[in-house]
Amino acid sequence: MARTLEFFFDYASPYSYLASAQVEALAKRTGAELRWRPFLLGAVFKATGNVPPISTASKAAYLAKDLLDWTRYLGLPPFQMPGTFPINSLKANRLGLVAAEQGRIAAFSHAAYRAAFVDGKDLNEPGVLAELARAAELEPQQALAKAESQDIKDALRRNTDEAIARGAFGAPTFFVGEEMFFGNDRMQFVERALGGG
C-alpha cells in the first residue's frame, strides 16, 4: 500500500511555493499518495510563538537573496516579492480547498504561486482569485461562492488546528505518517522517509 505524504502549506509562504514545485515529482518517484493541505500560516505562528522571517531585519534582507538562489537552483522563473507582502492569503487558501474538492488543487496551487511570486499579483483581489479559478478549470463564480461557505471555512480551520496539534510551527510542513519535516530544504529527508533516495 502506498504511503501518504501530507503537504501543509499557505499561499502566503514563498518557501511553500518552492516546495510546491518539487513535491509532485517527489511523490511520483516514491509512489506516495500526495495530500495538499492548505492551512493558515499566521494562525500557526500565533499559536506557536513563531514569527515570520520578514519581521527580523537581517532575515528579511537575506530572504530575497535566498529565494532568488532557490528559484535559480530549481529552474523556476525569476522570483518577485509581491508588493502586498506579507500576503493576505485567507481567500486563496479557502479557494484551494474548493479546488481540492474537485481534484484540481495542484493546478490551482501552481497558478496561485505563479501569480504571487512570479507575477507579483495580490491573492486577496477578487479578480485575481477568479483568474486562478479559471486556470484550475473551475467556474469562478461558483468556486468563489463555495470558498465563502461554512464547510470550507471549517475545513481550513481544521487543517490549521491539526497541523498545530501535530507539531507544525511554519510552512511548508510535511508529514510521512507522524514523522514531521519542515522546510523546502528538507525534502531529501521526506523522500528517504517515503522509501526513496
mmCIF file of C-alpha atoms in Angstrom, residues 3-194:
data_model
loop_
_atom_site.group_PDB
_atom_site.id
_atom_site.type_symbol
_atom_site.label_atom_id
_atom_site.label_comp_id
_atom_site.label_asym_id
_atom_site.label_seq_id
_atom_site.Cartn_x
_atom_site.Cartn_y
_atom_site.Cartn_z
ATOM 1 C CA ARG A 3 2.421 5.744 1.825
ATOM 2 C CA THR A 4 0.808 9.144 2.177
ATOM 3 C CA LEU A 5 2.701 12.415 2.007
ATOM 4 C CA GLU A 6 0.837 15.290 3.636
ATOM 5 C CA PHE A 7 1.906 18.738 2.483
ATOM 6 C CA PHE A 8 0.756 21.571 4.763
ATOM 7 C CA PHE A 9 1.253 24.989 3.187
ATOM 8 C CA ASP A 10 -0.070 28.519 2.816
ATOM 9 C CA TYR A 11 -0.218 30.503 -0.412
ATOM 10 C CA ALA A 12 1.427 33.371 1.505
ATOM 11 C CA SER A 13 4.591 31.312 2.040
ATOM 12 C CA PRO A 14 7.352 31.701 -0.561
ATOM 13 C CA TYR A 15 9.093 28.602 0.780
ATOM 14 C CA SER A 16 5.872 26.647 0.270
ATOM 15 C CA TYR A 17 5.990 27.877 -3.332
ATOM 16 C CA LEU A 18 9.439 26.314 -3.678
ATOM 17 C CA ALA A 19 8.182 23.074 -2.129
ATOM 18 C CA SER A 20 5.140 23.007 -4.408
ATOM 19 C CA ALA A 21 7.462 22.993 -7.407
ATOM 20 C CA GLN A 22 9.116 19.783 -6.163
ATOM 21 C CA VAL A 23 6.524 17.809 -4.238
ATOM 22 C CA GLU A 24 4.644 16.162 -7.112
ATOM 23 C CA ALA A 25 7.819 14.726 -8.644
ATOM 24 C CA LEU A 26 8.904 13.503 -5.216
ATOM 25 C CA ALA A 27 5.556 11.755 -4.692
ATOM 26 C CA LYS A 28 5.775 10.186 -8.138
ATOM 27 C CA ARG A 29 9.333 8.917 -7.558
ATOM 28 C CA THR A 30 8.351 7.301 -4.264
ATOM 29 C CA GLY A 31 4.858 6.125 -5.242
ATOM 30 C CA ALA A 32 3.377 8.176 -2.404
ATOM 31 C CA GLU A 33 -0.172 9.479 -2.304
ATOM 32 C CA LEU A 34 0.146 13.275 -2.091
ATOM 33 C CA ARG A 35 -2.327 15.263 0.006
ATOM 34 C CA TRP A 36 -2.216 19.045 -0.461
ATOM 35 C CA ARG A 37 -3.388 20.633 2.816
ATOM 36 C CA PRO A 38 -3.764 24.423 2.871
ATOM 37 C CA PHE A 39 -3.619 25.990 6.328
ATOM 38 C CA LEU A 40 -3.340 29.465 7.865
ATOM 39 C CA LEU A 41 0.303 30.210 8.494
ATOM 40 C CA GLY A 42 -0.490 33.322 10.550
ATOM 41 C CA ALA A 43 -2.565 31.241 12.951
ATOM 42 C CA VAL A 44 0.253 28.688 13.194
ATOM 43 C CA PHE A 45 2.746 31.456 14.016
ATOM 44 C CA LYS A 46 0.411 32.881 16.651
ATOM 45 C CA ALA A 47 -0.270 29.522 18.291
ATOM 46 C CA THR A 48 3.400 28.535 18.434
ATOM 47 C CA GLY A 49 5.006 31.899 19.203
ATOM 48 C CA ASN A 50 6.910 31.787 15.916
ATOM 49 C CA VAL A 51 7.472 34.886 13.774
ATOM 50 C CA PRO A 52 7.779 35.270 10.008
ATOM 51 C CA PRO A 53 11.343 35.745 8.714
ATOM 52 C CA ILE A 54 10.446 39.163 7.298
ATOM 53 C CA SER A 55 9.834 40.509 10.824
ATOM 54 C CA THR A 56 13.583 40.358 11.554
ATOM 55 C CA ALA A 57 15.518 42.945 9.523
ATOM 56 C CA SER A 58 18.584 40.800 8.863
ATOM 57 C CA LYS A 59 16.459 37.792 7.874
ATOM 58 C CA ALA A 60 14.265 39.962 5.648
ATOM 59 C CA ALA A 61 17.345 41.260 3.834
ATOM 60 C CA TYR A 62 18.621 37.701 3.288
ATOM 61 C CA LEU A 63 15.193 36.364 2.293
ATOM 62 C CA ALA A 64 15.213 37.992 -1.154
ATOM 63 C CA LYS A 65 18.661 36.564 -1.983
ATOM 64 C CA ASP A 66 17.769 33.114 -0.680
ATOM 65 C CA LEU A 67 14.560 32.961 -2.697
ATOM 66 C CA LEU A 68 16.368 34.046 -5.863
ATOM 67 C CA ASP A 69 19.055 31.419 -5.236
ATOM 68 C CA TRP A 70 16.409 28.720 -4.796
ATOM 69 C CA THR A 71 14.393 29.683 -7.888
ATOM 70 C CA ARG A 72 17.576 29.612 -9.981
ATOM 71 C CA TYR A 73 18.571 26.254 -8.496
ATOM 72 C CA LEU A 74 15.137 24.743 -9.227
ATOM 73 C CA GLY A 75 14.919 26.271 -12.712
ATOM 74 C CA LEU A 76 11.856 28.365 -11.828
ATOM 75 C CA PRO A 77 11.042 31.791 -13.283
ATOM 76 C CA PRO A 78 12.725 34.725 -11.525
ATOM 77 C CA PHE A 79 11.256 35.309 -8.079
ATOM 78 C CA GLN A 80 9.317 38.503 -7.458
ATOM 79 C CA MET A 81 8.161 39.533 -3.997
ATOM 80 C CA PRO A 82 4.611 40.877 -4.319
ATOM 81 C CA GLY A 83 4.092 44.485 -3.290
ATOM 82 C CA THR A 84 1.408 43.285 -0.893
ATOM 83 C CA PHE A 85 3.790 41.026 1.056
ATOM 84 C CA PRO A 86 3.028 39.703 3.620
ATOM 85 C CA ILE A 87 0.146 38.318 1.620
ATOM 86 C CA ASN A 88 -3.409 38.101 2.919
ATOM 87 C CA SER A 89 -3.991 34.556 1.707
ATOM 88 C CA LEU A 90 -7.173 33.637 3.579
ATOM 89 C CA LYS A 91 -9.391 33.619 0.484
ATOM 90 C CA ALA A 92 -6.774 31.877 -1.651
ATOM 91 C CA ASN A 93 -6.382 29.129 0.960
ATOM 92 C CA ARG A 94 -10.144 28.633 1.056
ATOM 93 C CA LEU A 95 -10.293 28.555 -2.732
ATOM 94 C CA GLY A 96 -7.525 25.950 -2.679
ATOM 95 C CA LEU A 97 -9.784 23.732 -0.599
ATOM 96 C CA VAL A 98 -12.580 24.202 -3.147
ATOM 97 C CA ALA A 99 -10.125 23.166 -5.859
ATOM 98 C CA ALA A 100 -9.145 20.142 -3.746
ATOM 99 C CA GLU A 101 -12.770 19.003 -3.573
ATOM 100 C CA GLN A 102 -12.815 18.961 -7.381
ATOM 101 C CA GLY A 103 -9.441 17.290 -7.797
ATOM 102 C CA ARG A 104 -7.846 20.498 -9.101
ATOM 103 C CA ILE A 105 -5.674 21.638 -6.190
ATOM 104 C CA ALA A 106 -2.331 21.022 -7.893
ATOM 105 C CA ALA A 107 -3.311 23.150 -10.899
ATOM 106 C CA PHE A 108 -4.784 25.826 -8.629
ATOM 107 C CA SER A 109 -1.720 25.869 -6.385
ATOM 108 C CA HIS A 110 0.726 26.255 -9.264
ATOM 109 C CA ALA A 111 -1.389 29.105 -10.683
ATOM 110 C CA ALA A 112 -1.650 30.811 -7.277
ATOM 111 C CA TYR A 113 2.059 30.597 -6.541
ATOM 112 C CA ARG A 114 2.959 31.857 -10.003
ATOM 113 C CA ALA A 115 0.533 34.766 -9.644
ATOM 114 C CA ALA A 116 2.008 35.754 -6.274
ATOM 115 C CA PHE A 117 5.719 35.071 -6.610
ATOM 116 C CA VAL A 118 6.387 35.396 -10.338
ATOM 117 C CA ASP A 119 3.791 37.966 -11.432
ATOM 118 C CA GLY A 120 3.559 39.852 -8.116
ATOM 119 C CA LYS A 121 -0.258 39.773 -8.011
ATOM 120 C CA ASP A 122 -2.408 40.311 -4.916
ATOM 121 C CA LEU A 123 -4.041 36.997 -3.946
ATOM 122 C CA ASN A 124 -6.698 38.870 -1.981
ATOM 123 C CA GLU A 125 -8.108 40.601 -5.084
ATOM 124 C CA PRO A 126 -11.404 39.096 -6.361
ATOM 125 C CA GLY A 127 -10.315 39.450 -10.000
ATOM 126 C CA VAL A 128 -7.067 37.588 -9.326
ATOM 127 C CA LEU A 129 -8.931 34.841 -7.459
ATOM 128 C CA ALA A 130 -11.325 34.481 -10.392
ATOM 129 C CA GLU A 131 -8.314 34.158 -12.752
ATOM 130 C CA LEU A 132 -6.880 31.423 -10.541
ATOM 131 C CA ALA A 133 -10.182 29.550 -10.515
ATOM 132 C CA ARG A 134 -10.277 29.658 -14.313
ATOM 133 C CA ALA A 135 -6.653 28.493 -14.515
ATOM 134 C CA ALA A 136 -7.656 25.449 -12.461
ATOM 135 C CA GLU A 137 -10.695 24.841 -14.700
ATOM 136 C CA LEU A 138 -13.166 25.866 -12.000
ATOM 137 C CA GLU A 139 -16.207 28.023 -12.688
ATOM 138 C CA PRO A 140 -15.139 31.261 -10.963
ATOM 139 C CA GLN A 141 -18.462 32.465 -9.537
ATOM 140 C CA GLN A 142 -19.376 29.067 -8.144
ATOM 141 C CA ALA A 143 -15.879 28.457 -6.762
ATOM 142 C CA LEU A 144 -15.672 31.864 -5.071
ATOM 143 C CA ALA A 145 -19.132 31.399 -3.535
ATOM 144 C CA LYS A 146 -18.183 27.930 -2.288
ATOM 145 C CA ALA A 147 -14.977 29.367 -0.773
ATOM 146 C CA GLU A 148 -17.163 31.535 1.491
ATOM 147 C CA SER A 149 -19.250 28.586 2.703
ATOM 148 C CA GLN A 150 -19.080 27.482 6.323
ATOM 149 C CA ASP A 151 -17.888 23.987 5.452
ATOM 150 C CA ILE A 152 -14.846 25.362 3.603
ATOM 151 C CA LYS A 153 -14.103 27.823 6.426
ATOM 152 C CA ASP A 154 -14.332 24.952 8.902
ATOM 153 C CA ALA A 155 -12.093 22.720 6.751
ATOM 154 C CA LEU A 156 -9.358 25.374 6.695
ATOM 155 C CA ARG A 157 -9.622 25.801 10.452
ATOM 156 C CA ARG A 158 -9.410 22.002 10.922
ATOM 157 C CA ASN A 159 -6.286 21.769 8.752
ATOM 158 C CA THR A 160 -4.683 24.580 10.749
ATOM 159 C CA ASP A 161 -5.625 23.153 14.145
ATOM 160 C CA GLU A 162 -4.480 19.677 13.132
ATOM 161 C CA ALA A 163 -1.114 20.916 11.889
ATOM 162 C CA ILE A 164 -0.524 22.789 15.159
ATOM 163 C CA ALA A 165 -1.560 19.785 17.235
ATOM 164 C CA ARG A 166 0.904 17.616 15.298
ATOM 165 C CA GLY A 167 3.802 19.992 15.921
ATOM 166 C CA ALA A 168 3.841 22.351 12.924
ATOM 167 C CA PHE A 169 5.338 25.794 13.540
ATOM 168 C CA GLY A 170 5.742 27.094 9.980
ATOM 169 C CA ALA A 171 5.390 26.299 6.289
ATOM 170 C CA PRO A 172 5.947 24.160 4.397
ATOM 171 C CA THR A 173 5.443 21.269 6.780
ATOM 172 C CA PHE A 174 5.359 17.653 5.626
ATOM 173 C CA PHE A 175 4.192 14.520 7.386
ATOM 174 C CA VAL A 176 5.022 10.949 6.481
ATOM 175 C CA GLY A 177 2.845 9.127 8.968
ATOM 176 C CA GLU A 178 3.512 11.074 12.151
ATOM 177 C CA GLU A 179 7.093 11.966 11.248
ATOM 178 C CA MET A 180 7.299 15.699 10.583
ATOM 179 C CA PHE A 181 9.669 17.572 8.286
ATOM 180 C CA PHE A 182 9.859 21.359 7.994
ATOM 181 C CA GLY A 183 11.084 23.413 5.062
ATOM 182 C CA ASN A 184 11.596 23.029 1.339
ATOM 183 C CA ASP A 185 15.253 22.254 2.114
ATOM 184 C CA ARG A 186 14.322 19.046 3.964
ATOM 185 C CA MET A 187 12.679 17.309 1.064
ATOM 186 C CA GLN A 188 15.509 14.813 0.665
ATOM 187 C CA PHE A 189 14.636 13.568 4.163
ATOM 188 C CA VAL A 190 10.957 13.374 3.187
ATOM 189 C CA GLU A 191 11.948 11.273 0.194
ATOM 190 C CA ARG A 192 14.051 8.961 2.330
ATOM 191 C CA ALA A 193 11.172 8.533 4.797
ATOM 192 C CA LEU A 194 8.957 7.512 1.885
#
